[in-house]
PDB file of C-alpha atoms in Angstrom:
ATOM      1  CA  MET A   1      72.209 -57.930  43.274  1.00 54.00           C
ATOM      2  CA  ASP A   2      76.013 -57.960  42.852  1.00 54.00           C
ATOM      3  CA  SER A   3      77.887 -55.018  41.350  1.00 49.00           C
ATOM      4  CA  ARG A   4      78.212 -56.555  37.886  1.00 52.00           C
ATOM      5  CA  ALA A   5      74.507 -57.332  37.735  1.00 50.00           C
ATOM      6  CA  ALA A   6      73.691 -53.825  38.948  1.00 47.00           C
ATOM      7  CA  ILE A   7      75.857 -52.294  36.214  1.00 46.00           C
ATOM      8  CA  ALA A   8      74.246 -54.530  33.582  1.00 50.00           C
ATOM      9  CA  GLN A   9      70.775 -53.534  34.774  1.00 54.00           C
ATOM     10  CA  HIS A  10      71.710 -49.847  34.702  1.00 54.00           C
ATOM     11  CA  LEU A  11      72.875 -50.145  31.112  1.00 54.00           C
ATOM     12  CA  MET A  12      69.651 -51.925  30.126  1.00 59.00           C
ATOM     13  CA  ASP A  13      67.640 -49.119  31.722  1.00 83.00           C
ATOM     14  CA  LEU A  14      69.548 -46.413  29.808  1.00 88.00           C
ATOM     15  CA  PHE A  15      68.335 -47.418  26.370  1.00 95.00           C
ATOM     16  CA  ASN A  16      66.144 -49.760  24.394  1.00 96.00           C
ATOM     17  CA  PHE A  17      68.128 -51.832  21.936  1.00 97.00           C
ATOM     18  CA  HIS A  18      66.195 -53.642  19.220  1.00 97.00           C
ATOM     19  CA  GLU A  19      68.034 -56.190  17.129  1.00 97.00           C
ATOM     20  CA  PRO A  20      67.050 -56.555  13.476  1.00 97.00           C
ATOM     21  CA  GLN A  21      64.685 -59.320  12.467  1.00 95.00           C
ATOM     22  CA  GLY A  22      64.752 -61.178   9.178  1.00 90.00           C
ATOM     23  CA  THR A  23      67.343 -59.987   6.672  1.00 92.00           C
ATOM     24  CA  GLU A  24      69.721 -57.656   8.480  1.00 96.00           C
ATOM     25  CA  ALA A  25      70.420 -54.290   6.854  1.00 97.00           C
ATOM     26  CA  PRO A  26      73.554 -52.132   7.255  1.00 98.00           C
ATOM     27  CA  ILE A  27      71.346 -49.480   8.874  1.00 98.00           C
ATOM     28  CA  VAL A  28      71.285 -48.196  12.437  1.00 98.00           C
ATOM     29  CA  ALA A  29      68.415 -45.966  13.556  1.00 98.00           C
ATOM     30  CA  ASN A  30      69.212 -43.807  16.573  1.00 98.00           C
ATOM     31  CA  LEU A  31      66.600 -42.016  18.713  1.00 98.00           C
ATOM     32  CA  PRO A  32      68.417 -39.871  21.302  1.00 98.00           C
ATOM     33  CA  HIS A  33      65.594 -37.467  22.260  1.00 98.00           C
ATOM     34  CA  SER A  34      62.414 -39.543  22.539  1.00 97.00           C
ATOM     35  CA  GLY A  35      62.963 -40.753  26.107  1.00 97.00           C
ATOM     36  CA  MET A  36      60.860 -39.188  28.856  1.00 96.00           C
ATOM     37  CA  PHE A  37      62.191 -40.731  32.069  1.00 96.00           C
ATOM     38  CA  VAL A  38      63.743 -38.417  34.663  1.00 97.00           C
ATOM     39  CA  PRO A  39      65.298 -40.090  37.739  1.00 96.00           C
ATOM     40  CA  GLY A  40      63.861 -38.912  41.047  1.00 96.00           C
ATOM     41  CA  ALA A  41      66.937 -37.021  42.278  1.00 96.00           C
ATOM     42  CA  ILE A  42      67.090 -35.038  39.034  1.00 97.00           C
ATOM     43  CA  ALA A  43      63.318 -34.550  38.871  1.00 97.00           C
ATOM     44  CA  ALA A  44      63.479 -32.902  42.304  1.00 97.00           C
ATOM     45  CA  GLN A  45      65.773 -30.236  40.826  1.00 97.00           C
ATOM     46  CA  PHE A  46      63.358 -29.348  38.001  1.00 98.00           C
ATOM     47  CA  THR A  47      60.548 -26.836  38.246  1.00 97.00           C
ATOM     48  CA  PRO A  48      57.130 -28.532  38.375  1.00 96.00           C
ATOM     49  CA  ASP A  49      56.132 -26.861  35.088  1.00 95.00           C
ATOM     50  CA  HIS A  50      59.166 -28.175  33.278  1.00 96.00           C
ATOM     51  CA  LEU A  51      58.828 -31.684  34.651  1.00 96.00           C
ATOM     52  CA  ARG A  52      55.216 -31.776  33.477  1.00 94.00           C
ATOM     53  CA  SER A  53      55.855 -30.458  29.960  1.00 94.00           C
ATOM     54  CA  LEU A  54      59.405 -31.587  28.959  1.00 96.00           C
ATOM     55  CA  PRO A  55      59.234 -29.408  25.806  1.00 95.00           C
ATOM     56  CA  ASN A  56      61.197 -30.232  22.640  1.00 95.00           C
ATOM     57  CA  THR A  57      61.020 -33.938  23.348  1.00 97.00           C
ATOM     58  CA  ASP A  58      60.859 -36.059  20.197  1.00 98.00           C
ATOM     59  CA  TRP A  59      57.407 -37.222  21.179  1.00 97.00           C
ATOM     60  CA  HIS A  60      56.556 -40.893  20.555  1.00 98.00           C
ATOM     61  CA  LEU A  61      59.163 -41.504  17.879  1.00 98.00           C
ATOM     62  CA  ASP A  62      59.780 -44.902  19.456  1.00 97.00           C
ATOM     63  CA  ARG A  63      56.203 -45.788  18.513  1.00 98.00           C
ATOM     64  CA  LEU A  64      56.371 -44.153  15.095  1.00 98.00           C
ATOM     65  CA  TYR A  65      59.448 -46.208  14.222  1.00 98.00           C
ATOM     66  CA  ALA A  66      58.412 -49.361  16.078  1.00 98.00           C
ATOM     67  CA  SER A  67      58.387 -51.422  12.863  1.00 98.00           C
ATOM     68  CA  LEU A  68      62.013 -50.742  11.950  1.00 98.00           C
ATOM     69  CA  PRO A  69      63.457 -53.889  13.596  1.00 98.00           C
ATOM     70  CA  LYS A  70      60.982 -56.019  11.619  1.00 97.00           C
ATOM     71  CA  LEU A  71      62.440 -54.438   8.482  1.00 97.00           C
ATOM     72  CA  GLY A  72      65.942 -55.563   9.452  1.00 97.00           C
ATOM     73  CA  ILE A  73      67.024 -52.188  10.865  1.00 98.00           C
ATOM     74  CA  THR A  74      68.894 -52.020  14.173  1.00 98.00           C
ATOM     75  CA  VAL A  75      67.418 -49.476  16.621  1.00 98.00           C
ATOM     76  CA  LEU A  76      68.923 -47.758  19.658  1.00 98.00           C
ATOM     77  CA  GLN A  77      66.598 -45.500  21.660  1.00 98.00           C
ATOM     78  CA  ALA A  78      67.381 -43.475  24.763  1.00 97.00           C
ATOM     79  CA  THR A  79      64.923 -43.971  27.615  1.00 97.00           C
ATOM     80  CA  HIS A  80      65.931 -40.891  29.617  1.00 97.00           C
ATOM     81  CA  SER A  81      64.862 -37.340  28.843  1.00 98.00           C
ATOM     82  CA  ARG A  82      67.200 -35.051  26.946  1.00 98.00           C
ATOM     83  CA  TYR A  83      67.089 -32.842  30.070  1.00 98.00           C
ATOM     84  CA  VAL A  84      68.919 -35.490  32.093  1.00 98.00           C
ATOM     85  CA  VAL A  85      71.747 -35.102  29.576  1.00 98.00           C
ATOM     86  CA  ASP A  86      71.541 -34.308  25.873  1.00 98.00           C
ATOM     87  CA  LEU A  87      73.125 -37.124  23.896  1.00 98.00           C
ATOM     88  CA  ASN A  88      73.196 -34.994  20.758  1.00 98.00           C
ATOM     89  CA  ARG A  89      75.598 -32.438  22.227  1.00 98.00           C
ATOM     90  CA  GLN A  90      79.353 -32.695  22.548  1.00 98.00           C
ATOM     91  CA  VAL A  91      80.689 -32.916  26.077  1.00 97.00           C
ATOM     92  CA  LYS A  92      82.798 -29.768  26.294  1.00 96.00           C
ATOM     93  CA  ASP A  93      82.891 -26.767  28.595  1.00 96.00           C
ATOM     94  CA  PRO A  94      80.516 -25.405  29.559  1.00 96.00           C
ATOM     95  CA  ILE A  95      78.714 -28.721  30.036  1.00 98.00           C
ATOM     96  CA  PHE A  96      75.880 -26.877  31.819  1.00 98.00           C
ATOM     97  CA  GLY A  97      74.561 -23.953  29.790  1.00 97.00           C
ATOM     98  CA  ASP A  98      72.923 -23.038  26.506  1.00 97.00           C
ATOM     99  CA  PHE A  99      70.192 -25.338  25.170  1.00 97.00           C
ATOM    100  CA  TRP A 100      71.730 -25.510  21.699  1.00 96.00           C
ATOM    101  CA  THR A 101      75.333 -26.239  22.691  1.00 97.00           C
ATOM    102  CA  ALA A 102      75.557 -27.626  26.238  1.00 98.00           C
ATOM    103  CA  ALA A 103      75.171 -31.299  27.134  1.00 98.00           C
ATOM    104  CA  ILE A 104      73.007 -30.257  30.087  1.00 98.00           C
ATOM    105  CA  PRO A 105      70.825 -27.232  29.288  1.00 98.00           C
ATOM    106  CA  GLU A 106      70.117 -24.599  31.917  1.00 97.00           C
ATOM    107  CA  LYS A 107      66.993 -23.298  30.149  1.00 97.00           C
ATOM    108  CA  THR A 108      64.685 -24.581  27.414  1.00 96.00           C
ATOM    109  CA  ALA A 109      64.948 -23.623  23.753  1.00 93.00           C
ATOM    110  CA  PHE A 110      62.376 -20.925  24.557  1.00 90.00           C
ATOM    111  CA  GLY A 111      64.403 -19.508  27.452  1.00 94.00           C
ATOM    112  CA  GLN A 112      62.122 -20.923  30.117  1.00 94.00           C
ATOM    113  CA  PRO A 113      63.665 -22.093  33.419  1.00 96.00           C
ATOM    114  CA  ILE A 114      64.325 -25.784  33.894  1.00 97.00           C
ATOM    115  CA  TYR A 115      65.698 -25.779  37.433  1.00 98.00           C
ATOM    116  CA  GLN A 116      64.445 -24.716  40.813  1.00 97.00           C
ATOM    117  CA  SER A 117      67.780 -25.841  42.258  1.00 97.00           C
ATOM    118  CA  ILE A 118      70.898 -25.762  40.091  1.00 96.00           C
ATOM    119  CA  PRO A 119      72.813 -29.068  39.858  1.00 97.00           C
ATOM    120  CA  SER A 120      76.245 -29.171  41.456  1.00 97.00           C
ATOM    121  CA  GLN A 121      79.415 -29.820  39.494  1.00 97.00           C
ATOM    122  CA  SER A 122      79.409 -33.321  40.941  1.00 97.00           C
ATOM    123  CA  ASP A 123      75.833 -33.847  39.710  1.00 97.00           C
ATOM    124  CA  ILE A 124      76.776 -32.669  36.226  1.00 98.00           C
ATOM    125  CA  GLU A 125      79.833 -34.917  36.025  1.00 97.00           C
ATOM    126  CA  GLY A 126      77.768 -37.824  37.324  1.00 97.00           C
ATOM    127  CA  ARG A 127      75.177 -37.443  34.582  1.00 97.00           C
ATOM    128  CA  VAL A 128      77.868 -37.499  31.908  1.00 98.00           C
ATOM    129  CA  ARG A 129      79.461 -40.577  33.469  1.00 97.00           C
ATOM    130  CA  ASP A 130      76.261 -42.493  34.209  1.00 96.00           C
ATOM    131  CA  PHE A 131      74.037 -41.614  31.247  1.00 97.00           C
ATOM    132  CA  TYR A 132      75.957 -40.011  28.380  1.00 98.00           C
ATOM    133  CA  LEU A 133      79.115 -42.082  28.068  1.00 97.00           C
ATOM    134  CA  PRO A 134      77.432 -45.531  28.295  1.00 97.00           C
ATOM    135  CA  TYR A 135      74.974 -44.581  25.549  1.00 97.00           C
ATOM    136  CA  HIS A 136      77.682 -43.415  23.170  1.00 98.00           C
ATOM    137  CA  ASP A 137      79.805 -46.442  23.971  1.00 97.00           C
ATOM    138  CA  ARG A 138      76.885 -48.675  22.956  1.00 97.00           C
ATOM    139  CA  LEU A 139      76.161 -46.716  19.785  1.00 98.00           C
ATOM    140  CA  ALA A 140      79.820 -46.829  18.765  1.00 98.00           C
ATOM    141  CA  ALA A 141      79.902 -50.598  19.391  1.00 98.00           C
ATOM    142  CA  ILE A 142      76.780 -51.156  17.272  1.00 98.00           C
ATOM    143  CA  LEU A 143      78.267 -49.175  14.386  1.00 98.00           C
ATOM    144  CA  GLN A 144      81.517 -51.125  14.598  1.00 98.00           C
ATOM    145  CA  GLU A 145      79.605 -54.416  14.542  1.00 97.00           C
ATOM    146  CA  LYS A 146      77.867 -53.316  11.345  1.00 98.00           C
ATOM    147  CA  LEU A 147      81.151 -52.207   9.800  1.00 98.00           C
ATOM    148  CA  ASP A 148      82.713 -55.569  10.593  1.00 97.00           C
ATOM    149  CA  ARG A 149      79.764 -57.351   9.009  1.00 96.00           C
ATOM    150  CA  PHE A 150      79.022 -55.183   5.951  1.00 96.00           C
ATOM    151  CA  GLY A 151      82.046 -52.938   5.472  1.00 96.00           C
ATOM    152  CA  ARG A 152      79.724 -49.908   5.607  1.00 96.00           C
ATOM    153  CA  VAL A 153      76.886 -48.607   7.758  1.00 98.00           C
ATOM    154  CA  TYR A 154      74.184 -45.972   7.384  1.00 98.00           C
ATOM    155  CA  LEU A 155      73.342 -44.133  10.612  1.00 98.00           C
ATOM    156  CA  LEU A 156      69.922 -42.482  10.568  1.00 98.00           C
ATOM    157  CA  ASP A 157      69.594 -40.050  13.471  1.00 98.00           C
ATOM    158  CA  LEU A 158      65.860 -39.618  14.002  1.00 98.00           C
ATOM    159  CA  HIS A 159      64.266 -36.515  15.512  1.00 98.00           C
ATOM    160  CA  SER A 160      61.086 -34.423  15.508  1.00 98.00           C
ATOM    161  CA  PHE A 161      60.499 -30.721  16.088  1.00 96.00           C
ATOM    162  CA  MET A 162      58.209 -27.700  16.141  1.00 93.00           C
ATOM    163  CA  GLY A 163      59.170 -24.140  15.331  1.00 88.00           C
ATOM    164  CA  LEU A 164      62.268 -22.691  13.620  1.00 89.00           C
ATOM    165  CA  ILE A 165      61.079 -23.900  10.217  1.00 92.00           C
ATOM    166  CA  THR A 166      57.683 -24.979   8.916  1.00 95.00           C
ATOM    167  CA  ASP A 167      58.864 -27.666   6.504  1.00 97.00           C
ATOM    168  CA  GLN A 168      57.578 -31.186   7.099  1.00 98.00           C
ATOM    169  CA  ILE A 169      60.809 -33.147   6.714  1.00 98.00           C
ATOM    170  CA  CYS A 170      64.312 -31.740   7.078  1.00 98.00           C
ATOM    171  CA  LEU A 171      67.313 -33.851   6.112  1.00 98.00           C
ATOM    172  CA  GLY A 172      70.709 -32.867   7.479  1.00 98.00           C
ATOM    173  CA  ASN A 173      74.136 -34.119   6.481  1.00 98.00           C
ATOM    174  CA  ARG A 174      76.211 -31.087   7.468  1.00 98.00           C
ATOM    175  CA  ASN A 175      75.912 -29.747   3.929  1.00 98.00           C
ATOM    176  CA  GLY A 176      77.330 -32.882   2.372  1.00 98.00           C
ATOM    177  CA  GLU A 177      80.018 -33.641   4.961  1.00 98.00           C
ATOM    178  CA  THR A 178      78.525 -36.704   6.686  1.00 98.00           C
ATOM    179  CA  SER A 179      76.808 -38.659   3.922  1.00 98.00           C
ATOM    180  CA  SER A 180      76.987 -39.293   0.223  1.00 97.00           C
ATOM    181  CA  GLU A 181      74.676 -37.634  -2.250  1.00 97.00           C
ATOM    182  CA  PHE A 182      73.320 -41.119  -2.909  1.00 97.00           C
ATOM    183  CA  LEU A 183      72.058 -41.546   0.658  1.00 98.00           C
ATOM    184  CA  ILE A 184      70.430 -38.150   1.077  1.00 98.00           C
ATOM    185  CA  SER A 185      68.916 -38.345  -2.409  1.00 98.00           C
ATOM    186  CA  ILE A 186      67.181 -41.680  -1.921  1.00 97.00           C
ATOM    187  CA  VAL A 187      65.851 -40.631   1.486  1.00 98.00           C
ATOM    188  CA  GLU A 188      64.603 -37.377   0.006  1.00 98.00           C
ATOM    189  CA  LYS A 189      63.006 -39.203  -2.930  1.00 98.00           C
ATOM    190  CA  SER A 190      61.287 -41.704  -0.632  1.00 98.00           C
ATOM    191  CA  PHE A 191      59.642 -38.955   1.448  1.00 98.00           C
ATOM    192  CA  LEU A 192      58.695 -36.942  -1.645  1.00 98.00           C
ATOM    193  CA  GLU A 193      57.007 -39.965  -3.204  1.00 98.00           C
ATOM    194  CA  ALA A 194      54.937 -40.288  -0.004  1.00 98.00           C
ATOM    195  CA  ASP A 195      53.735 -36.686  -0.560  1.00 98.00           C
ATOM    196  CA  TYR A 196      55.834 -35.060   2.152  1.00 98.00           C
ATOM    197  CA  GLN A 197      57.493 -31.700   1.679  1.00 98.00           C
ATOM    198  CA  VAL A 198      61.251 -32.065   2.139  1.00 98.00           C
ATOM    199  CA  VAL A 199      64.195 -29.696   2.564  1.00 98.00           C
ATOM    200  CA  ARG A 200      67.901 -30.280   2.958  1.00 98.00           C
ATOM    201  CA  ASN A 201      70.172 -28.697   5.571  1.00 98.00           C
ATOM    202  CA  LYS A 202      67.747 -25.908   6.402  1.00 97.00           C
ATOM    203  CA  VAL A 203      68.481 -24.883  10.016  1.00 96.00           C
ATOM    204  CA  PHE A 204      68.775 -28.567  11.010  1.00 97.00           C
ATOM    205  CA  THR A 205      72.034 -29.557   9.323  1.00 98.00           C
ATOM    206  CA  GLY A 206      72.842 -32.394  11.715  1.00 97.00           C
ATOM    207  CA  GLY A 207      73.804 -32.302  15.381  1.00 97.00           C
ATOM    208  CA  TYR A 208      76.723 -33.779  17.261  1.00 98.00           C
ATOM    209  CA  ILE A 209      75.758 -37.403  16.582  1.00 98.00           C
ATOM    210  CA  THR A 210      75.541 -36.868  12.837  1.00 98.00           C
ATOM    211  CA  ARG A 211      78.749 -34.832  12.767  1.00 98.00           C
ATOM    212  CA  HIS A 212      80.793 -37.092  15.051  1.00 98.00           C
ATOM    213  CA  TYR A 213      79.874 -40.514  13.693  1.00 98.00           C
ATOM    214  CA  GLY A 214      79.633 -39.301  10.100  1.00 98.00           C
ATOM    215  CA  GLN A 215      83.380 -38.635  10.185  1.00 97.00           C
ATOM    216  CA  LEU A 216      84.221 -42.287  10.818  1.00 97.00           C
ATOM    217  CA  PRO A 217      85.485 -44.365   7.870  1.00 97.00           C
ATOM    218  CA  GLY A 218      82.703 -46.470   6.400  1.00 97.00           C
ATOM    219  CA  VAL A 219      79.928 -44.606   8.259  1.00 98.00           C
ATOM    220  CA  GLU A 220      77.396 -42.349   6.549  1.00 98.00           C
ATOM    221  CA  ALA A 221      75.224 -40.327   8.923  1.00 98.00           C
ATOM    222  CA  LEU A 222      72.011 -38.483   8.133  1.00 98.00           C
ATOM    223  CA  GLN A 223      69.735 -36.573  10.514  1.00 98.00           C
ATOM    224  CA  ILE A 224      66.016 -36.812   9.763  1.00 98.00           C
ATOM    225  CA  GLU A 225      63.794 -34.195  11.416  1.00 98.00           C
ATOM    226  CA  VAL A 226      59.996 -34.622  11.263  1.00 98.00           C
ATOM    227  CA  ARG A 227      57.718 -31.715  12.145  1.00 98.00           C
ATOM    228  CA  TYR A 228      55.306 -32.613  14.953  1.00 98.00           C
ATOM    229  CA  PRO A 229      52.055 -32.024  12.983  1.00 97.00           C
ATOM    230  CA  VAL A 230      53.159 -34.643  10.439  1.00 98.00           C
ATOM    231  CA  TYR A 231      52.224 -37.324  12.970  1.00 98.00           C
ATOM    232  CA  LEU A 232      50.592 -35.589  15.948  1.00 98.00           C
ATOM    233  CA  ASP A 233      47.377 -33.624  16.542  1.00 97.00           C
ATOM    234  CA  ASN A 234      48.279 -29.973  16.042  1.00 94.00           C
ATOM    235  CA  ALA A 235      45.602 -28.870  18.528  1.00 94.00           C
ATOM    236  CA  GLN A 236      47.448 -30.669  21.351  1.00 95.00           C
ATOM    237  CA  LEU A 237      50.832 -29.125  20.691  1.00 92.00           C
ATOM    238  CA  GLU A 238      50.146 -25.829  22.457  1.00 83.00           C
ATOM    239  CA  LYS A 239      49.303 -27.580  25.720  1.00 84.00           C
ATOM    240  CA  SER A 240      51.885 -27.806  28.504  1.00 83.00           C
ATOM    241  CA  GLN A 241      51.822 -31.594  28.553  1.00 90.00           C
ATOM    242  CA  PRO A 242      52.903 -34.391  26.223  1.00 93.00           C
ATOM    243  CA  PRO A 243      50.616 -34.904  23.207  1.00 96.00           C
ATOM    244  CA  ASP A 244      48.756 -38.177  22.708  1.00 96.00           C
ATOM    245  CA  TRP A 245      49.982 -40.567  20.009  1.00 97.00           C
ATOM    246  CA  ARG A 246      46.571 -42.261  19.713  1.00 97.00           C
ATOM    247  CA  VAL A 247      45.316 -39.895  17.019  1.00 98.00           C
ATOM    248  CA  PRO A 248      44.448 -40.328  13.321  1.00 98.00           C
ATOM    249  CA  GLU A 249      47.499 -38.295  12.259  1.00 98.00           C
ATOM    250  CA  PHE A 250      49.786 -40.818  13.923  1.00 98.00           C
ATOM    251  CA  ASP A 251      48.157 -43.840  12.306  1.00 98.00           C
ATOM    252  CA  ALA A 252      48.316 -42.267   8.854  1.00 98.00           C
ATOM    253  CA  ALA A 253      51.959 -41.247   9.238  1.00 98.00           C
ATOM    254  CA  LYS A 254      53.047 -44.618  10.587  1.00 98.00           C
ATOM    255  CA  LYS A 255      51.683 -46.440   7.540  1.00 98.00           C
ATOM    256  CA  LYS A 256      53.595 -44.086   5.269  1.00 98.00           C
ATOM    257  CA  PHE A 257      56.786 -44.267   7.324  1.00 98.00           C
ATOM    258  CA  ASP A 258      56.711 -48.069   7.386  1.00 98.00           C
ATOM    259  CA  ALA A 259      56.560 -48.057   3.586  1.00 98.00           C
ATOM    260  CA  ILE A 260      59.288 -45.398   3.288  1.00 98.00           C
ATOM    261  CA  PHE A 261      61.736 -47.243   5.516  1.00 98.00           C
ATOM    262  CA  GLY A 262      60.900 -50.582   3.945  1.00 97.00           C
ATOM    263  CA  SER A 263      61.931 -49.115   0.599  1.00 96.00           C
ATOM    264  CA  LEU A 264      65.084 -47.583   2.075  1.00 97.00           C
ATOM    265  CA  LYS A 265      66.067 -50.903   3.627  1.00 96.00           C
ATOM    266  CA  THR A 266      65.815 -52.645   0.248  1.00 95.00           C
ATOM    267  CA  ILE A 267      67.887 -50.014  -1.552  1.00 95.00           C
ATOM    268  CA  LEU A 268      70.570 -49.589   1.116  1.00 96.00           C
ATOM    269  CA  THR A 269      71.029 -53.314   1.598  1.00 93.00           C
ATOM    270  CA  ASN A 270      71.776 -53.727  -2.095  1.00 84.00           C
ATOM    271  CA  PRO A 271      72.942 -50.324  -3.372  1.00 78.00           C
ATOM    272  CA  PRO A 272      74.063 -49.883  -6.981  1.00 71.00           C
ATOM    273  CA  PRO A 273      77.782 -50.734  -7.373  1.00 66.00           C
ATOM    274  CA  THR A 274      78.608 -47.171  -8.388  1.00 61.00           C
ATOM    275  CA  CYS A 275      77.340 -45.936  -4.981  1.00 61.00           C
ATOM    276  CA  LEU A 276      79.572 -48.157  -2.852  1.00 54.00           C
TER     277      LEU A 276
END
């Protein structure tokens, strides 16, 4: 394999890109934390317990949102674990450090150790170069393509969680900074009509992706956090291993989510003139 082919293959391995089918919508769905792959050299640095559990992963969101391309929504999903490098953190010093601020966390959100051998500065810089920057370059290119085509784009940054708050759905737009009231209102209304309990900007106000891309002209960004028990078996969530998606809770949630995002696609593709 020549160098150009090797680079192309590396980029394909970094993320799953799903083009929209049917009528294209000015919507990009981004899943930065649902990947679970850890390359061997990095896996060897992790503790066995951490490698087995990978806590705070956005479990199976790729499956939950698998129908989005059929609805005309463009999807970009990271394949690598957030512990390789966290795509929803800004690259700034210290790059290696606190779970909530560093691009490469030293410990989990619960303060548990991740590493049995600390990565070198060269390792850290390599992860940013090889995994972080290509992903953001691709996301930025997708958004620009939508802007060129529609003149506007709605970026939905999709996550799931457990702890911190007990609400089912949390919508974050940095307290009104990254999206219009129109966008957050129709998303809120769609989840409420499906009998979900929804809050706005409660703890989860929107991470780096929402903040960064929501500042661009023509881009509205909204973070959508879904509590694990909404779509996963609560009894499995205390175990130190990934939960199974083949459970009744998942099937029920997926039917609702397909309907919710189908409705959002219709509204956002043809918004009222006063909302443009």
